[in-house]
Amino acid sequence: MLTGKVAVITGSGQGIGKTCAETFLNNGAKVCLSDVVVDRLQATYEEFKLQYGAENVHQIPCDVTDKTQVEDLFKGTVDTFGAIDIVFNNAGVGIHEDWESVIQINQIGVIRCTYLALEYMKKSSKGPGGIIINMASFAGLCSSPLDPIYASSKFGVVGFTLSHALHADVVDSGVRMVALCPTFVDTTMIDDDNMKYFIEKIGVIKKEKLAEVVLEMVKDETNNGKCMVVTAQFHYYKDDFPKVEDVFLSTKQS
Ligand SMILES: NC(=O)c1ccc[n+]([C@@H]2O[C@H](COP(=O)([O-])OP(=O)(O)OC[C@H]3O[C@@H](n4cnc5c(N)ncnc54)[C@H](O)[C@@H]3O)[C@@H](O)[C@H]2O)c1
Ligand SMILES: CCCCC/C=C\C=C\[C@H](O)C/C=C\C/C=C\CCCC(=O)O
């Protein structure tokens, strides 16, 4: 159970973010919903307020590319619920005509939210500690010619998360930092003819199943610096990323 815990989820007006919000609420957490699309956010907020009570759900519109809005998101959550224990940096876009905005939203947005959330969560700032889950993708672990920019943004999230988890600012902060790499999930993001071939080959993850894995990650207090891979068939922490000391220790001088 997550009773007494407070979660912030970016991009939670629909899709994976909305389903994870529902799973957290069902497990006793208070949730601050957030999205750049305000009418979608409002509709989800109204739905959850009826179902879970106004004391358990809050909404703050936020574009993760805007520093002031991200600051207002975390400050507003603490003002409303008293603290932040869980941040799910989920907001993202798929195939998009403007490649620079994909990097801005999917990669820089995650980095910005991580830095600002840490200020409210770390124990040295009298925060409660907790977990920051950064949404990447299986496309952040393999070459994906369908959309190299999307893949690049997600490789960036994996690299940042695994590296920042080991940074001096994080290791003693009481905050765990974890990356999430699902294959295709049943949201409108995958409504694209070019993806059909791959989807038929590897299948689709149900949002509800992915949300259960996210819940498992929240409850696992030993997962700092790990990367969770989720497929339609199984999920596991990928543990074969070399660490810098492994690379240097295994390098023979010629
Ligand atoms: N659906 C998949 O197959 C899949 C697989 C792996 C990873 N992902 C990732 O999961 C995340 C959620 O995707 P989804 O499938 O639920 O898609 P979705 O389109 O249903 O949801 C994404 C949400 O993010 C919001 N958003 C977009 N830009 C934003 C911004 N600048 N600021 C704040 N919010 C913004 C959207 O309004 C939307 O509500 C994304 O990061 C995506 O890359 C999706
Ligand atoms: C790589 C697909 C880019 C499309 C972006 C839109 C939606 C993304 C959804 C998921 O994040 C994709 C997840 C896993 C796909 C991984 C590999 C597929 C390889 C396809 C290719 O060869 O490009």
Short mmCIF file of C-alpha atoms and ligand atoms in Angstrom, two decimals:
data_model
loop_
_atom_site.label_atom_id
_atom_site.label_comp_id
_atom_site.label_asym_id
_atom_site.label_seq_id
_atom_site.Cartn_x
_atom_site.Cartn_y
_atom_site.Cartn_z
CA MET A 1 0.00 0.00 0.00
CA LEU A 2 1.03 3.60 -0.59
CA THR A 3 -0.99 5.12 2.24
CA GLY A 4 0.47 8.48 3.26
CA LYS A 5 2.54 8.78 0.06
CA VAL A 6 2.21 11.64 -2.41
CA ALA A 7 2.82 11.15 -6.14
CA VAL A 8 3.25 13.60 -9.03
CA ILE A 9 2.77 12.23 -12.55
CA THR A 10 3.53 14.35 -15.61
CA GLY A 11 1.45 13.75 -18.74
CA SER A 12 -1.30 12.06 -16.70
CA GLY A 13 -4.34 13.44 -18.51
CA GLN A 14 -4.51 10.21 -20.54
CA GLY A 15 -2.62 7.05 -21.47
CA ILE A 16 -0.01 5.42 -19.25
CA GLY A 17 0.16 8.39 -16.85
CA LYS A 18 -3.58 8.34 -16.20
CA THR A 19 -3.62 4.56 -15.62
CA CYS A 20 -0.65 4.78 -13.23
CA ALA A 21 -2.41 7.58 -11.34
CA GLU A 22 -5.41 5.31 -10.90
CA THR A 23 -3.23 2.44 -9.66
CA PHE A 24 -1.51 4.74 -7.12
CA LEU A 25 -4.91 6.04 -5.92
CA ASN A 26 -6.24 2.48 -5.62
CA ASN A 27 -3.22 1.77 -3.39
CA GLY A 28 -3.89 4.67 -1.04
CA ALA A 29 -1.58 7.40 -2.41
CA LYS A 30 -2.54 11.02 -2.98
CA VAL A 31 -1.86 12.05 -6.58
CA CYS A 32 -1.17 15.37 -8.27
CA LEU A 33 -2.19 15.00 -11.91
CA SER A 34 -0.48 17.18 -14.49
CA ASP A 35 -0.59 17.66 -18.25
CA VAL A 36 0.02 20.29 -20.92
CA VAL A 37 -3.44 19.63 -22.42
CA VAL A 38 -5.66 21.41 -19.92
CA ASP A 39 -9.13 20.14 -20.92
CA ARG A 40 -7.90 16.53 -20.87
CA LEU A 41 -6.32 17.10 -17.46
CA GLN A 42 -9.52 18.68 -16.14
CA ALA A 43 -11.64 15.73 -17.36
CA THR A 44 -9.34 13.19 -15.67
CA TYR A 45 -9.26 15.27 -12.50
CA GLU A 46 -13.08 15.46 -12.36
CA GLU A 47 -13.36 11.69 -12.93
CA PHE A 48 -10.84 10.83 -10.18
CA LYS A 49 -12.20 13.44 -7.76
CA LEU A 50 -15.61 11.75 -7.90
CA GLN A 51 -14.09 8.30 -7.49
CA TYR A 52 -11.35 8.94 -4.89
CA GLY A 53 -12.37 12.19 -3.16
CA ALA A 54 -11.09 15.75 -3.55
CA GLU A 55 -8.72 15.26 -0.58
CA ASN A 56 -6.75 12.63 -2.55
CA VAL A 57 -6.44 14.18 -6.02
CA HIS A 58 -5.08 17.51 -7.20
CA GLN A 59 -4.33 18.91 -10.66
CA ILE A 60 -1.71 21.38 -11.86
CA PRO A 61 -1.35 22.11 -15.58
CA CYS A 62 2.29 21.92 -16.63
CA ASP A 63 4.30 21.90 -19.83
CA VAL A 64 7.50 20.03 -18.93
CA THR A 65 9.48 22.23 -21.35
CA ASP A 66 8.71 25.32 -19.23
CA LYS A 67 10.94 25.74 -16.15
CA THR A 68 8.54 28.05 -14.29
CA GLN A 69 5.60 25.70 -14.82
CA VAL A 70 7.65 22.73 -13.57
CA GLU A 71 8.69 24.71 -10.48
CA ASP A 72 5.02 25.58 -9.88
CA LEU A 73 4.06 21.91 -10.26
CA PHE A 74 6.33 20.68 -7.47
CA LYS A 75 5.83 23.68 -5.20
CA GLY A 76 2.05 23.48 -5.72
CA THR A 77 2.03 19.77 -4.83
CA VAL A 78 3.95 20.38 -1.60
CA ASP A 79 1.66 23.32 -0.74
CA THR A 80 -1.38 21.06 -1.24
CA PHE A 81 -0.27 17.68 0.12
CA GLY A 82 2.72 18.61 2.32
CA ALA A 83 5.47 16.60 0.56
CA ILE A 84 6.39 14.60 -2.55
CA ASP A 85 7.43 10.93 -2.25
CA ILE A 86 6.99 9.67 -5.82
CA VAL A 87 7.60 11.43 -9.14
CA PHE A 88 6.80 9.69 -12.41
CA ASN A 89 8.32 11.70 -15.27
CA ASN A 90 6.03 10.19 -17.88
CA ALA A 91 5.09 13.07 -20.23
CA GLY A 92 6.27 12.45 -23.76
CA VAL A 93 5.50 12.51 -27.46
CA GLY A 94 5.97 9.87 -30.17
CA ILE A 95 6.48 10.41 -33.89
CA HIS A 96 6.44 14.18 -34.39
CA GLU A 97 7.23 16.52 -37.28
CA ASP A 98 9.36 18.86 -35.14
CA TRP A 99 12.36 16.78 -34.04
CA GLU A 100 13.79 19.41 -31.72
CA SER A 101 10.60 19.49 -29.66
CA VAL A 102 10.84 15.70 -29.20
CA ILE A 103 14.22 16.18 -27.54
CA GLN A 104 12.88 19.15 -25.53
CA ILE A 105 9.88 17.21 -24.19
CA ASN A 106 11.11 13.61 -23.91
CA GLN A 107 14.69 14.21 -22.77
CA ILE A 108 15.22 17.76 -21.49
CA GLY A 109 11.77 17.73 -19.84
CA VAL A 110 12.72 14.62 -17.86
CA ILE A 111 16.05 16.11 -16.81
CA ARG A 112 14.43 19.40 -15.74
CA CYS A 113 11.69 17.64 -13.74
CA THR A 114 14.26 15.36 -12.08
CA TYR A 115 16.47 18.25 -10.94
CA LEU A 116 13.56 20.31 -9.60
CA ALA A 117 11.78 17.36 -7.95
CA LEU A 118 14.98 16.38 -6.16
CA GLU A 119 15.04 19.79 -4.44
CA TYR A 120 11.72 18.96 -2.73
CA MET A 121 12.40 15.27 -2.12
CA LYS A 122 16.00 15.01 -0.89
CA LYS A 123 16.49 14.49 2.82
CA SER A 124 19.13 17.25 3.05
CA SER A 125 16.33 19.72 2.14
CA LYS A 126 14.07 18.12 4.78
CA GLY A 127 12.24 16.15 2.08
CA PRO A 128 11.01 12.58 2.71
CA GLY A 129 13.21 10.83 0.11
CA GLY A 130 11.41 8.51 -2.27
CA ILE A 131 11.60 7.57 -5.92
CA ILE A 132 11.82 9.31 -9.29
CA ILE A 133 10.82 7.07 -12.20
CA ASN A 134 11.88 8.36 -15.60
CA MET A 135 9.93 7.10 -18.59
CA ALA A 136 12.20 5.93 -21.39
CA SER A 137 11.26 3.14 -23.82
CA PHE A 138 12.63 -0.10 -25.20
CA ALA A 139 13.50 2.20 -28.12
CA GLY A 140 16.03 3.75 -25.73
CA LEU A 141 17.96 0.47 -25.62
CA CYS A 142 18.18 -0.62 -29.26
CA SER A 143 18.64 0.92 -32.68
CA SER A 144 15.19 1.99 -33.93
CA PRO A 145 15.29 3.19 -37.53
CA LEU A 146 11.55 3.94 -37.46
CA ASP A 147 12.28 7.10 -35.50
CA PRO A 148 15.92 7.86 -34.63
CA ILE A 149 15.01 11.08 -32.79
CA TYR A 150 12.48 9.34 -30.52
CA ALA A 151 15.08 6.62 -29.85
CA SER A 152 17.74 9.25 -29.19
CA SER A 153 15.54 11.06 -26.67
CA LYS A 154 14.90 7.79 -24.84
CA PHE A 155 18.57 6.70 -24.90
CA GLY A 156 19.16 10.09 -23.28
CA VAL A 157 16.68 9.34 -20.50
CA VAL A 158 18.29 5.96 -19.76
CA GLY A 159 21.81 7.44 -19.74
CA PHE A 160 20.84 10.39 -17.56
CA THR A 161 18.90 8.30 -15.05
CA LEU A 162 21.51 5.57 -14.58
CA SER A 163 24.31 8.14 -14.33
CA HIS A 164 22.51 10.64 -12.10
CA ALA A 165 21.55 7.82 -9.72
CA LEU A 166 25.25 7.43 -8.92
CA HIS A 167 25.99 11.16 -8.67
CA ALA A 168 27.06 12.50 -5.27
CA ASP A 169 23.90 14.71 -5.14
CA VAL A 170 21.71 11.60 -5.32
CA VAL A 171 23.44 8.67 -3.57
CA ASP A 172 22.89 10.03 -0.05
CA SER A 173 19.69 11.96 -0.83
CA GLY A 174 17.26 9.19 0.11
CA VAL A 175 15.83 9.43 -3.41
CA ARG A 176 16.03 6.48 -5.80
CA MET A 177 16.26 7.12 -9.52
CA VAL A 178 15.00 4.47 -11.93
CA ALA A 179 14.43 4.24 -15.70
CA LEU A 180 11.46 2.47 -17.31
CA CYS A 181 11.75 0.86 -20.76
CA PRO A 182 8.52 -0.69 -22.05
CA THR A 183 7.94 -2.00 -25.56
CA PHE A 184 4.62 -1.00 -27.17
CA VAL A 185 1.78 -0.08 -24.78
CA ASP A 186 -1.92 0.15 -25.73
CA THR A 187 -2.28 3.95 -25.97
CA THR A 188 -3.06 6.30 -28.86
CA MET A 189 0.68 6.94 -29.23
CA ILE A 190 1.04 3.69 -31.18
CA ASP A 191 -1.82 4.40 -33.64
CA ASP A 192 0.57 4.54 -36.58
CA ASP A 193 0.60 2.32 -39.65
CA ASN A 194 4.41 2.16 -39.64
CA MET A 195 4.36 0.43 -36.26
CA LYS A 196 1.90 -2.34 -37.20
CA TYR A 197 4.61 -4.74 -38.43
CA PHE A 198 6.56 -4.45 -35.16
CA ILE A 199 3.46 -4.59 -32.99
CA GLU A 200 2.33 -7.80 -34.66
CA LYS A 201 5.77 -9.30 -34.02
CA ILE A 202 6.31 -8.29 -30.38
CA GLY A 203 2.80 -7.66 -29.04
CA VAL A 204 1.35 -4.89 -26.90
CA ILE A 205 1.50 -4.32 -23.15
CA LYS A 206 -1.77 -3.43 -21.41
CA LYS A 207 -1.58 -0.10 -19.56
CA GLU A 208 -2.91 -1.77 -16.41
CA LYS A 209 -0.13 -4.37 -16.51
CA LEU A 210 2.51 -1.67 -16.95
CA ALA A 211 1.00 0.25 -14.01
CA GLU A 212 1.42 -2.85 -11.80
CA VAL A 213 5.12 -2.94 -12.75
CA VAL A 214 5.44 0.77 -11.91
CA LEU A 215 3.86 0.03 -8.52
CA GLU A 216 6.38 -2.78 -7.98
CA MET A 217 9.20 -0.32 -8.76
CA VAL A 218 7.83 2.18 -6.23
CA LYS A 219 7.73 -0.49 -3.51
CA ASP A 220 11.24 -1.87 -4.21
CA GLU A 221 13.56 0.13 -1.96
CA THR A 222 16.73 -1.38 -3.47
CA ASN A 223 16.41 -0.28 -7.09
CA ASN A 224 18.40 2.99 -7.29
CA GLY A 225 20.16 3.22 -10.67
CA LYS A 226 18.26 0.34 -12.22
CA CYS A 227 16.52 0.11 -15.56
CA MET A 228 13.25 -1.83 -15.78
CA VAL A 229 12.48 -3.48 -19.13
CA VAL A 230 8.83 -4.41 -19.74
CA THR A 231 7.52 -6.49 -22.65
CA ALA A 232 4.13 -8.06 -23.36
CA GLN A 233 5.52 -11.32 -21.95
CA PHE A 234 7.81 -10.40 -19.02
CA HIS A 235 9.61 -7.68 -17.09
CA TYR A 236 13.07 -7.53 -15.51
CA TYR A 237 15.80 -5.16 -14.34
CA LYS A 238 18.43 -4.99 -17.08
CA ASP A 239 21.68 -5.33 -15.15
CA ASP A 240 24.35 -5.60 -17.84
CA PHE A 241 25.13 -1.90 -18.26
CA PRO A 242 28.88 -1.50 -17.75
CA LYS A 243 29.89 0.94 -15.03
CA VAL A 244 32.82 3.24 -15.68
CA GLU A 245 35.05 1.37 -13.20
CA ASP A 246 34.25 -1.96 -14.91
CA VAL A 247 35.36 -0.55 -18.25
CA PHE A 248 38.64 0.79 -16.90
CA LEU A 249 39.44 -2.24 -14.76
CA SER A 250 38.88 -4.61 -17.67
CA THR A 251 40.90 -2.60 -20.19
CA LYS A 252 44.32 -4.10 -20.87
CA GLN A 253 47.07 -1.64 -21.72
CA SER A 254 48.85 -2.58 -24.94
N1 LIG B 1 2.63 3.84 -25.76
C1 LIG B 1 3.80 3.20 -25.92
O1 LIG B 1 3.92 2.25 -26.68
C2 LIG B 1 4.99 3.62 -25.11
C3 LIG B 1 6.03 2.70 -24.93
C4 LIG B 1 7.17 3.08 -24.22
C5 LIG B 1 7.24 4.35 -23.65
N2 LIG B 1 6.20 5.21 -23.85
C6 LIG B 1 6.33 6.52 -23.24
O2 LIG B 1 5.33 6.63 -22.23
C7 LIG B 1 4.99 7.99 -22.02
C8 LIG B 1 3.49 8.15 -22.04
O3 LIG B 1 3.04 7.83 -23.33
P1 LIG B 1 1.56 7.31 -23.67
O4 LIG B 1 1.72 6.11 -24.51
O5 LIG B 1 0.73 7.24 -22.44
O6 LIG B 1 1.10 8.47 -24.64
P2 LIG B 1 -0.10 9.51 -24.54
O7 LIG B 1 0.03 10.36 -25.74
O8 LIG B 1 -1.37 8.79 -24.32
O9 LIG B 1 0.23 10.33 -23.22
C9 LIG B 1 1.24 11.28 -23.17
C10 LIG B 1 0.77 12.45 -22.33
O10 LIG B 1 1.86 13.37 -22.23
C11 LIG B 1 1.33 14.68 -22.41
N3 LIG B 1 2.36 15.59 -22.87
C12 LIG B 1 2.90 15.70 -24.11
N4 LIG B 1 3.76 16.71 -24.16
C13 LIG B 1 3.81 17.26 -22.92
C14 LIG B 1 4.50 18.36 -22.34
N5 LIG B 1 5.32 19.12 -23.07
N6 LIG B 1 4.30 18.61 -21.03
C15 LIG B 1 3.46 17.87 -20.30
N7 LIG B 1 2.74 16.86 -20.79
C16 LIG B 1 2.91 16.55 -22.10
C17 LIG B 1 0.21 14.50 -23.43
O11 LIG B 1 -0.69 15.60 -23.40
C18 LIG B 1 -0.40 13.19 -22.97
O12 LIG B 1 -1.45 13.39 -22.06
C19 LIG B 1 5.76 8.77 -23.11
O13 LIG B 1 6.93 9.31 -22.56
C20 LIG B 1 6.09 7.71 -24.12
O14 LIG B 1 7.21 8.04 -24.90
C21 LIG B 1 5.09 4.89 -24.53
C1 LIG B 2 10.86 3.06 -32.31
C2 LIG B 2 9.45 3.44 -32.51
C3 LIG B 2 9.34 4.92 -32.61
C4 LIG B 2 7.94 5.33 -32.61
C5 LIG B 2 7.62 6.33 -31.53
C6 LIG B 2 6.20 6.23 -31.10
C7 LIG B 2 5.79 5.45 -30.15
C8 LIG B 2 6.70 4.71 -29.32
C9 LIG B 2 6.30 3.72 -28.58
C10 LIG B 2 7.27 2.93 -27.78
O1 LIG B 2 8.06 3.74 -26.95
C11 LIG B 2 8.12 2.08 -28.66
C12 LIG B 2 8.72 1.02 -27.87
C13 LIG B 2 9.46 0.08 -28.34
C14 LIG B 2 9.86 -0.02 -29.78
C15 LIG B 2 11.22 -0.64 -29.87
C16 LIG B 2 11.71 -1.10 -30.94
C17 LIG B 2 10.99 -1.10 -32.23
C18 LIG B 2 11.99 -1.06 -33.32
C19 LIG B 2 11.36 -0.42 -34.50
C20 LIG B 2 12.41 0.06 -35.44
O2 LIG B 2 13.08 -0.77 -36.06
O3 LIG B 2 12.57 1.25 -35.58
#
